Short mmCIF file of C-alpha atoms in Angstrom, two decimals:
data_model
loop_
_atom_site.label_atom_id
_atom_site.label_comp_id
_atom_site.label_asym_id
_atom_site.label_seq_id
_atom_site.Cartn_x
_atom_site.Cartn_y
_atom_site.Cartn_z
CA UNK A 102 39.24 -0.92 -192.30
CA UNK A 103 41.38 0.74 -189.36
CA UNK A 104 37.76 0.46 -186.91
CA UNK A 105 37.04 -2.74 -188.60
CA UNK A 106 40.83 -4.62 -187.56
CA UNK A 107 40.55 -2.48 -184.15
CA UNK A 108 37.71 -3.80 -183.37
CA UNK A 109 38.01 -7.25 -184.67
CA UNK A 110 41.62 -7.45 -182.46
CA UNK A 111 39.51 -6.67 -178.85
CA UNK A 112 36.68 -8.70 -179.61
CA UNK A 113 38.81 -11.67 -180.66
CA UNK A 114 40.66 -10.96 -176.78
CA UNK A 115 37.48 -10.44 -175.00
CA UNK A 116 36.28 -13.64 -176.67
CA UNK A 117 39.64 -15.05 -175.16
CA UNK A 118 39.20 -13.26 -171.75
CA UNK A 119 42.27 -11.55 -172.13
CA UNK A 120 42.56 -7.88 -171.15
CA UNK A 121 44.01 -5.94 -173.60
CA UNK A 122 46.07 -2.41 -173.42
CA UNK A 123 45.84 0.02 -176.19
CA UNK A 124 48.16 2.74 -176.10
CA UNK A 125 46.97 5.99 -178.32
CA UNK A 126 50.08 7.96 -178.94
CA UNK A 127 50.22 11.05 -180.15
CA UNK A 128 53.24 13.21 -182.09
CA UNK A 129 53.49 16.90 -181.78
CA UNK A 130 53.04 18.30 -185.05
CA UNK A 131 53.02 14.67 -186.78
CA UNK A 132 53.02 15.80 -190.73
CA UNK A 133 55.08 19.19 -189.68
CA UNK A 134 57.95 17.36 -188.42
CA UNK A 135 58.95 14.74 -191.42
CA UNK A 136 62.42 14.50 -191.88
CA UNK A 137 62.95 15.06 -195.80
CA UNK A 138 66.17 13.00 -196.14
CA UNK A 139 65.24 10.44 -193.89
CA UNK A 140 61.58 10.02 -196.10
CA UNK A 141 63.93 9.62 -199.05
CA UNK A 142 65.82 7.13 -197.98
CA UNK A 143 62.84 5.22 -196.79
CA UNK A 144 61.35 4.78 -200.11
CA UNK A 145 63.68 2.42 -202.00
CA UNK A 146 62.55 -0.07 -199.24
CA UNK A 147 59.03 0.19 -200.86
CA UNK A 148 60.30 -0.45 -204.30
CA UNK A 149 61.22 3.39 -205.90
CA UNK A 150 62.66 3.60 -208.77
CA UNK A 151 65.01 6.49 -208.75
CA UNK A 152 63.00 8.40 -211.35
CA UNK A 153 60.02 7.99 -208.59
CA UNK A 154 62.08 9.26 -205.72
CA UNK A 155 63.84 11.98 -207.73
CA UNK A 156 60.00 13.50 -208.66
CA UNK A 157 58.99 13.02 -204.73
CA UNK A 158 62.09 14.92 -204.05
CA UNK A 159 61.38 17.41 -206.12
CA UNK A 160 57.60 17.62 -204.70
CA UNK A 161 58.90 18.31 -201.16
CA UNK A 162 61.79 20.54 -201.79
CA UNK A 163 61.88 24.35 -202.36
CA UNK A 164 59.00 25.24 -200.94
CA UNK A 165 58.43 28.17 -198.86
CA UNK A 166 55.30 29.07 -196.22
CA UNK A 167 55.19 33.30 -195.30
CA UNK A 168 52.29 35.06 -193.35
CA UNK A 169 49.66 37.21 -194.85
CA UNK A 170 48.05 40.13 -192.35
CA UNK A 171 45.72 42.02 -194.36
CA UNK A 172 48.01 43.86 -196.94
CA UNK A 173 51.15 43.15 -194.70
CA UNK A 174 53.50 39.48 -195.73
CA UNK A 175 56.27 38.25 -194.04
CA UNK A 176 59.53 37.33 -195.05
CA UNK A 177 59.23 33.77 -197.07
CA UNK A 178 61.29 30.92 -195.42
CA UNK A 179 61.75 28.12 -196.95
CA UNK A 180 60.41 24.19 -195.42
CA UNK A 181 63.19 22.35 -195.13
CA UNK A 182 60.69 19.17 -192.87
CA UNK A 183 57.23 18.54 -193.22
CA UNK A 184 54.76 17.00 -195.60
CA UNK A 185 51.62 19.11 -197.31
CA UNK A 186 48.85 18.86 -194.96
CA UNK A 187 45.02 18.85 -196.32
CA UNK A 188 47.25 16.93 -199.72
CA UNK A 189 46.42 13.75 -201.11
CA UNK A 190 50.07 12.59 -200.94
CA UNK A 191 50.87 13.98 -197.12
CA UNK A 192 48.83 11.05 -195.43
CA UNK A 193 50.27 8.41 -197.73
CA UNK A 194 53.94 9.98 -197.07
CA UNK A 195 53.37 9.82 -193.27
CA UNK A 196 52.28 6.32 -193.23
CA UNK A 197 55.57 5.59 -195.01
CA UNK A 198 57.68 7.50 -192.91
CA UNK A 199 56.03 5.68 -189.96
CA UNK A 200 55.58 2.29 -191.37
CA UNK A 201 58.94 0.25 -189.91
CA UNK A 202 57.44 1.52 -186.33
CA UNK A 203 56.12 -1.84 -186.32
CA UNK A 204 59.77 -3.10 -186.44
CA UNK A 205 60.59 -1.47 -183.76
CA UNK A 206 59.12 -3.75 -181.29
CA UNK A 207 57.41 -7.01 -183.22
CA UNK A 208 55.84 -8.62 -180.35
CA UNK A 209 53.01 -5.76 -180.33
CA UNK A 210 49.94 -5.08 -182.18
CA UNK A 211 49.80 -2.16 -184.62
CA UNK A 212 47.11 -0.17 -186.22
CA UNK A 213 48.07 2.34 -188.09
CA UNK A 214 46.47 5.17 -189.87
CA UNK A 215 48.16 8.34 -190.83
CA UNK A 216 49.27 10.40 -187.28
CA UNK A 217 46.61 7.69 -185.53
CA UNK A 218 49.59 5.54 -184.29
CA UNK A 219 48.36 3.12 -181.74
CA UNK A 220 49.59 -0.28 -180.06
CA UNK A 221 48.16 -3.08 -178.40
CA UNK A 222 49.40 -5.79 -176.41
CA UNK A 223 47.56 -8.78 -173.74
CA UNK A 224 51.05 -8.86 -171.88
CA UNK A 225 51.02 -5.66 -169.95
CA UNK A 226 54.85 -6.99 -168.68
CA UNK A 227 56.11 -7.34 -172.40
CA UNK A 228 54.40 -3.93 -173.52
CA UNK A 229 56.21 -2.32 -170.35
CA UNK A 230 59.27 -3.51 -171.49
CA UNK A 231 59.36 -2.94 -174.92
CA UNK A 232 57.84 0.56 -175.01
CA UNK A 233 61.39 2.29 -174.98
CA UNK A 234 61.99 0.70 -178.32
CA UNK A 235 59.69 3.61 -179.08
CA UNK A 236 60.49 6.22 -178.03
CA UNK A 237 64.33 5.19 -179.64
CA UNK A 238 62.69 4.73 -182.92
CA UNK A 239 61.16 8.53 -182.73
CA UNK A 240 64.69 9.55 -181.73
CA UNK A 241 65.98 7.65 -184.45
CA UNK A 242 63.55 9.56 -186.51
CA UNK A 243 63.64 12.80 -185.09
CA UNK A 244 59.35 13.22 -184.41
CA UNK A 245 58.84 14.07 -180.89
CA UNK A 246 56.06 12.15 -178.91
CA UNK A 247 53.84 14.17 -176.42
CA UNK A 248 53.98 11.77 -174.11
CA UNK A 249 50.88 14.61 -171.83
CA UNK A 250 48.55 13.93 -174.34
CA UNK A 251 49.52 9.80 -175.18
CA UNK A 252 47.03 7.56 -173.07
CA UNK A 253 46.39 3.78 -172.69
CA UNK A 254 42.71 2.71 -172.40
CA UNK A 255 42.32 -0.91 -170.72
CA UNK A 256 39.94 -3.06 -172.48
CA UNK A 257 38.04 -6.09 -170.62
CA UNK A 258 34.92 -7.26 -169.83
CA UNK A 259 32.69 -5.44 -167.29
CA UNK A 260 32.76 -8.11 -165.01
CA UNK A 261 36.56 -8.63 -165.21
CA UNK A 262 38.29 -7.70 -161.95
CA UNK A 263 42.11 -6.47 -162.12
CA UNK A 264 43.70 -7.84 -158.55
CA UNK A 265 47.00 -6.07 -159.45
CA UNK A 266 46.35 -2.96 -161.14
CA UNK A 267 50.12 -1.79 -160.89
CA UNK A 268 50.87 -4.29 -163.77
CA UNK A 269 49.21 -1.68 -166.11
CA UNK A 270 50.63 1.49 -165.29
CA UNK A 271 52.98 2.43 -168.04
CA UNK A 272 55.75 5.13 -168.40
CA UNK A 273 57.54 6.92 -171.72
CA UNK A 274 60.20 8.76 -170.92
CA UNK A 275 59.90 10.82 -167.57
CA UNK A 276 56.07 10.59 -167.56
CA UNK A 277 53.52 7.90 -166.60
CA UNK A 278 51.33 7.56 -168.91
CA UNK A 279 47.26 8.22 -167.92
CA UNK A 280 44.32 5.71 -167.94
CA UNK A 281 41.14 6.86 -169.41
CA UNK A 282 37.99 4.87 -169.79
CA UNK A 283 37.35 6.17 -173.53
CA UNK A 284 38.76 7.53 -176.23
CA UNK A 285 37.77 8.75 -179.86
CA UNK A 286 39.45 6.57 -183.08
CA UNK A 287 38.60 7.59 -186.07
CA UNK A 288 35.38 9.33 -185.65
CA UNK A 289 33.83 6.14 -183.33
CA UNK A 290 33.68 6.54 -179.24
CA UNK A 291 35.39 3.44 -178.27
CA UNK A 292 34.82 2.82 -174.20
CA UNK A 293 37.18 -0.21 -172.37
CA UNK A 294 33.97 -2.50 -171.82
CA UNK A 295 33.03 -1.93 -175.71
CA UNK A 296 29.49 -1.01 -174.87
CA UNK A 297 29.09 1.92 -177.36
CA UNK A 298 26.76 3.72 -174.86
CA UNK A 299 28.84 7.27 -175.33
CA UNK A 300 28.87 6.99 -179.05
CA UNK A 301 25.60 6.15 -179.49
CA UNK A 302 24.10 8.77 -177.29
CA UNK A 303 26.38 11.32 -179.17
CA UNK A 304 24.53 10.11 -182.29
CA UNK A 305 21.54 10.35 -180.66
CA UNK A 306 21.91 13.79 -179.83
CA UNK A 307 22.93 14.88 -183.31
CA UNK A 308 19.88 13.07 -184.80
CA UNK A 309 17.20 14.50 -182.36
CA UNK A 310 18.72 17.92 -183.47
CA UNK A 311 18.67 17.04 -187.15
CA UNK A 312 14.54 15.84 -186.65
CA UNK A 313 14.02 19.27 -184.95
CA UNK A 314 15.34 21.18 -188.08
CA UNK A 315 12.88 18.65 -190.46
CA UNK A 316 10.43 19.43 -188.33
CA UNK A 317 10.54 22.92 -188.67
CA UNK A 318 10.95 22.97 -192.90
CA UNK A 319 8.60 19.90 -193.29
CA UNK A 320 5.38 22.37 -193.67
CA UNK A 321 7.26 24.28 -196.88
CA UNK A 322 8.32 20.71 -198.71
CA UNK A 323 6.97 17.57 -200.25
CA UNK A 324 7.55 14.35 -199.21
CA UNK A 325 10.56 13.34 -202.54
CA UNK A 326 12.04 16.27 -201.08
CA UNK A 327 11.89 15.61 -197.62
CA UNK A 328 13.48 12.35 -198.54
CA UNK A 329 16.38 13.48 -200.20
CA UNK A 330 17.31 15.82 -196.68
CA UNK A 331 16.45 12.48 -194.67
CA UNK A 332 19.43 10.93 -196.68
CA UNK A 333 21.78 14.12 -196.74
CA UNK A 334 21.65 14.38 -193.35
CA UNK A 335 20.01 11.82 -191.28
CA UNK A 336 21.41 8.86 -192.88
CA UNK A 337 24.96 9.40 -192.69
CA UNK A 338 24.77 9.10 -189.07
CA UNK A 339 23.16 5.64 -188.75
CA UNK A 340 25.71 3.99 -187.64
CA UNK A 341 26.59 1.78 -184.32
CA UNK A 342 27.52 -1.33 -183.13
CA UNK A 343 24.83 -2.85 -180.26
CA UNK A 344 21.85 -1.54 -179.31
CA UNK A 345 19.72 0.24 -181.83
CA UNK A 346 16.81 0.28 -179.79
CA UNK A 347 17.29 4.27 -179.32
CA UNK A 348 18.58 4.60 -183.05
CA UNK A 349 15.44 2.87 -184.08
CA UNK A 350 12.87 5.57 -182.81
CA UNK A 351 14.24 7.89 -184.01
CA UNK A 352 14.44 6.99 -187.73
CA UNK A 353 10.74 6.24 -187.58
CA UNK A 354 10.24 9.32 -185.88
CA UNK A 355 12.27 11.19 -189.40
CA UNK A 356 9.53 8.62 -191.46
CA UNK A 357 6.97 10.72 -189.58
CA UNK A 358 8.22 13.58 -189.85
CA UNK A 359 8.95 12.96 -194.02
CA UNK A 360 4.94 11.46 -194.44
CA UNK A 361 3.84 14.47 -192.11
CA UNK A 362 2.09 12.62 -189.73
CA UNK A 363 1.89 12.18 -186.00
CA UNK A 364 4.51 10.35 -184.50
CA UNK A 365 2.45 7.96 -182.25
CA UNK A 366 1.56 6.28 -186.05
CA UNK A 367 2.57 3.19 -187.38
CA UNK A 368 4.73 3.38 -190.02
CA UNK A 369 6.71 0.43 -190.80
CA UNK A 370 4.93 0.11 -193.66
CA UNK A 371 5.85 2.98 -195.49
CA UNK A 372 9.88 1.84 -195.24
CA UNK A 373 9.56 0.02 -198.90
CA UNK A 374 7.45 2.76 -200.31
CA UNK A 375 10.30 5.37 -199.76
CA UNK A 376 12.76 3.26 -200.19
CA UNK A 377 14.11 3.96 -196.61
CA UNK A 378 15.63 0.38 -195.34
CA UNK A 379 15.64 0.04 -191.39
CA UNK A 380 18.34 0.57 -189.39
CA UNK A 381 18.47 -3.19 -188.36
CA UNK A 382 18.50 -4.14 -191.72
CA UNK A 383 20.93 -1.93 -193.26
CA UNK A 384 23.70 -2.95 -189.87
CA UNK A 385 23.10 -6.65 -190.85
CA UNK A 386 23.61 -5.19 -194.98
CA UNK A 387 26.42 -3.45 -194.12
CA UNK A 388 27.56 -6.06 -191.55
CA UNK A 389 27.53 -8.89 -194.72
CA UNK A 390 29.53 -5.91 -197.17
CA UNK A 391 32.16 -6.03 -194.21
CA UNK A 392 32.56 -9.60 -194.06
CA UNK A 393 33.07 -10.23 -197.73
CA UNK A 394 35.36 -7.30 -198.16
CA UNK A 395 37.38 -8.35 -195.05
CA UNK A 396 37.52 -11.75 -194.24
CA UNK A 397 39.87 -14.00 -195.98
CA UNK A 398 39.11 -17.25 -196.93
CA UNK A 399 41.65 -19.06 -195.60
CA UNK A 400 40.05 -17.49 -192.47
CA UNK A 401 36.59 -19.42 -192.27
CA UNK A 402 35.61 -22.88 -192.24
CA UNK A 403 33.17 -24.08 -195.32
CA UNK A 404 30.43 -26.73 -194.93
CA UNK A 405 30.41 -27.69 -198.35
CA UNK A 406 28.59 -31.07 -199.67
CA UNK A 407 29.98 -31.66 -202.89
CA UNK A 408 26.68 -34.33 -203.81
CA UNK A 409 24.57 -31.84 -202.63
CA UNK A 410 24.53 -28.86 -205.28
CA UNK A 411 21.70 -26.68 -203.21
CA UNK A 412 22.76 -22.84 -201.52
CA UNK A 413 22.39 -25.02 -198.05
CA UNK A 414 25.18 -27.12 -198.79
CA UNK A 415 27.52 -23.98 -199.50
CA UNK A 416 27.13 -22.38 -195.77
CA UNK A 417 30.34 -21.44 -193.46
CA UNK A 418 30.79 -22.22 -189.81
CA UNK A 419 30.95 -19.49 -187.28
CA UNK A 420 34.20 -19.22 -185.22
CA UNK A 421 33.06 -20.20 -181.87
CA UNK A 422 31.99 -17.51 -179.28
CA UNK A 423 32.58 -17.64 -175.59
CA UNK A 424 30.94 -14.55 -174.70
CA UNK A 425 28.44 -12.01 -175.77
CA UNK A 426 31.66 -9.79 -177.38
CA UNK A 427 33.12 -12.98 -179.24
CA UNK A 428 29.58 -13.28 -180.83
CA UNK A 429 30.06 -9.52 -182.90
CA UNK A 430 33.43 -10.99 -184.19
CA UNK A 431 33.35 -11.05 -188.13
CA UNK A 432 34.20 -14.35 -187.92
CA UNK A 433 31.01 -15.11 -186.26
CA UNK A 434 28.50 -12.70 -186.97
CA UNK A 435 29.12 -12.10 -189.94
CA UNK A 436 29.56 -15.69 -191.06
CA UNK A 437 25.86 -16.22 -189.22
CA UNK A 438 24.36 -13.21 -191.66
CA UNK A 439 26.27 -14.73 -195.15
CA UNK A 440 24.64 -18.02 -194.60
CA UNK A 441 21.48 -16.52 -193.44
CA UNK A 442 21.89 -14.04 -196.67
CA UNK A 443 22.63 -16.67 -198.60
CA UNK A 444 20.25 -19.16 -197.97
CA UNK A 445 17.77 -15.51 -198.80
CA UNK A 446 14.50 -15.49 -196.20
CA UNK A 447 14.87 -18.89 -195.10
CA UNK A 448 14.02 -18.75 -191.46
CA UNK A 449 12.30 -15.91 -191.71
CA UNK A 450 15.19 -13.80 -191.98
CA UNK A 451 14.49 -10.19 -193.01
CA UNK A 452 17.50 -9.49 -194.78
CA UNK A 453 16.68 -11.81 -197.73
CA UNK A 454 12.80 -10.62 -197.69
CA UNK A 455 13.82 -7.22 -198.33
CA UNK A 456 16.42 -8.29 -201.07
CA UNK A 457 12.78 -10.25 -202.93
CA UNK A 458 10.81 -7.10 -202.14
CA UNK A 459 12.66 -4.62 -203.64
CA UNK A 460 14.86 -6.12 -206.21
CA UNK A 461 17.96 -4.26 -204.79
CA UNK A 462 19.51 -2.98 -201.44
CA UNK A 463 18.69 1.20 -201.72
CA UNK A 464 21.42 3.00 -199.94
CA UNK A 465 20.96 6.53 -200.70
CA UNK A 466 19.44 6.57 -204.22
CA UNK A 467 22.19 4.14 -205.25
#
């Protein structure tokens, strides 16, 4: 949901032509440095009871951390800051220590997601000036912002020309803050034209090593088998926003390599039959899972004829797109695949053919 709103928020500019700054900051030692009284007092703003906030205090006092070298310990001090790391409570605690950062300065864009704090703004002059407010809330709050390793990546079209670049350059505390052309969020490459190109060669790469390995096993296994590793391994990775031309070769490539055959065959044919679905179709299924889970329905426009009672008459209208970006919004894609999902392979669309075909969508074995 974090990717999804990111990337929702630039396309929704670049369908504007705005430019947009995103500023990636980073906290030294984020769940390490959690004030314990000030998390306390925090939670009765979220609705504690006492009871709840006695137990939490309980959870995150007395404990003590020591060293273990071999046979030799060190003295045990107690933690008088910090959350558990690797805890199922220490993300959720951070993101309520952090969560009135948004209060901070309201006329920004947040996303936040455990110690990935990041802001966004399409007034470079009103994200200059409020970006103090900041650094006096991490005062205020006692974490301590590495300001070396917080960037800003500038998001616009390719063919977007900045005439004054100096409007950009940003500054926390005694440093200026660097420009970068990419950055990693949550597992996704995210370049400032939003072309995907780094991320999906870096998948690339990872599934032409993967094929190498089922090459080299394929001789010893059957095909069931074969299957199963295509899904352990190859399948998580099929993932990416654009182009899938490159993404595309090589699953039927792994088909080849599964049915043991050359890979100069044809094998689109044997998709059903292993119940593998194609990379197009499972970004459009996964595209239509995002919109319904996402979208809101205040959000979208329906095209509803109520003396018509036929799945045509229940479509949705597409936000409007000004540019190729706009047209991967949620609100327009996604709207295009429901009613093209809806209306099942009407128009030839593949998406409802391979619902008819196979009775279900098979994502894994599920």
């Amino acid at each position: 949901m974090a990717i999804s709103k990111l990337m929702e928020n630039l396309y929704e500019s670049f369908n504007r032509s705005e430019i947009k700054q995103g500023v990636f900051l980073d906290f030294s030692k984020a769940f390490d440095s959690i004030d314990h009284n000030i998390l306390l007092k925090k939670l009765p703003y979220y609705h504690f009871t006492s009871s709840a906030i006695k137990l939490m205090s309980s959870y995150l006092t007395d404990r003590s951390q020591y060293i273990k070298l071999g046979d030799h310990c060190s003295t045990r001090r107690k933690i008088s800051i910090g959350v558990p790391q690797e805890s199922v409570l220490g993300p959720l605690l951070f993101l309520i220590f952090i969560n009135d950062l948004i209060n901070s300065a309201p006329q920004m864009e947040y996303i936040l997601f455990a110690d990935n704090t990041n802001i966004f703004s399409s007034e470079p002059q009103v994200l200059k000036e409020k970006l103090f407010k900041i650094e006096e809330w991490c005062l205020a709050n006692r974490l301590i912002l590495n300001t070396k390793k917080t960037f800003q990546v500038i998001f616009k079209a390719p063919n977007k020309v900045i005439s004054n670049p100096d409007v950009f350059n940003l500054s926390m505390g005694n440093s200026q803050l660097a420009t970068i052309s990419s950055t990693k969020f949550l597992g996704i490459e995210i370049d400032s034209n939003i072309t995907f190109k780094t991320h999906i060669g870096q998948i690339c790469r990872k599934l032409n090593y993967i094929l190498l390995l089922m090459r080299s096993i394929r001789q010893f296994l059957d095909v069931p088998t074969m299957t199963n590793l295509y899904y352990t391994f190859f399948y998580p990775h099929l993932a990416a926003q654009c182009d899938l031309n490159q993404i595309v070769l090589l699953q039927k490539a792994a088909l080849c390599v599964i049915l043991k055959i050359h890979a100069r065959n044809h094998v689109a044919s044997n998709f059903q039959r292993l119940k593998i679905m194609p990379v197009s179709m499972l970004f459009e299924y996964r595209y239509v899972l995002l919109f319904l889970k996402q979208v809101h329905e205040e959000q979208i426009t329906p095209k509803i004829n109520k003396n018509e009672k036929t799945r045509s008459s229940a479509k949705f209208l597409p936000q409007r797109a000004n540019n190729c970006r706009g047209e991967r919004s949620l609100l327009t894609k996604g709207v295009n695949l429901f009613n093209s999902y809806l209306m099942g392979a009407e128009g030839g669309r593949l998406l409802g053919l391979w619902i008819r075909l196979t009775g279900a969508l098979w994502e894994g074995g599920v």
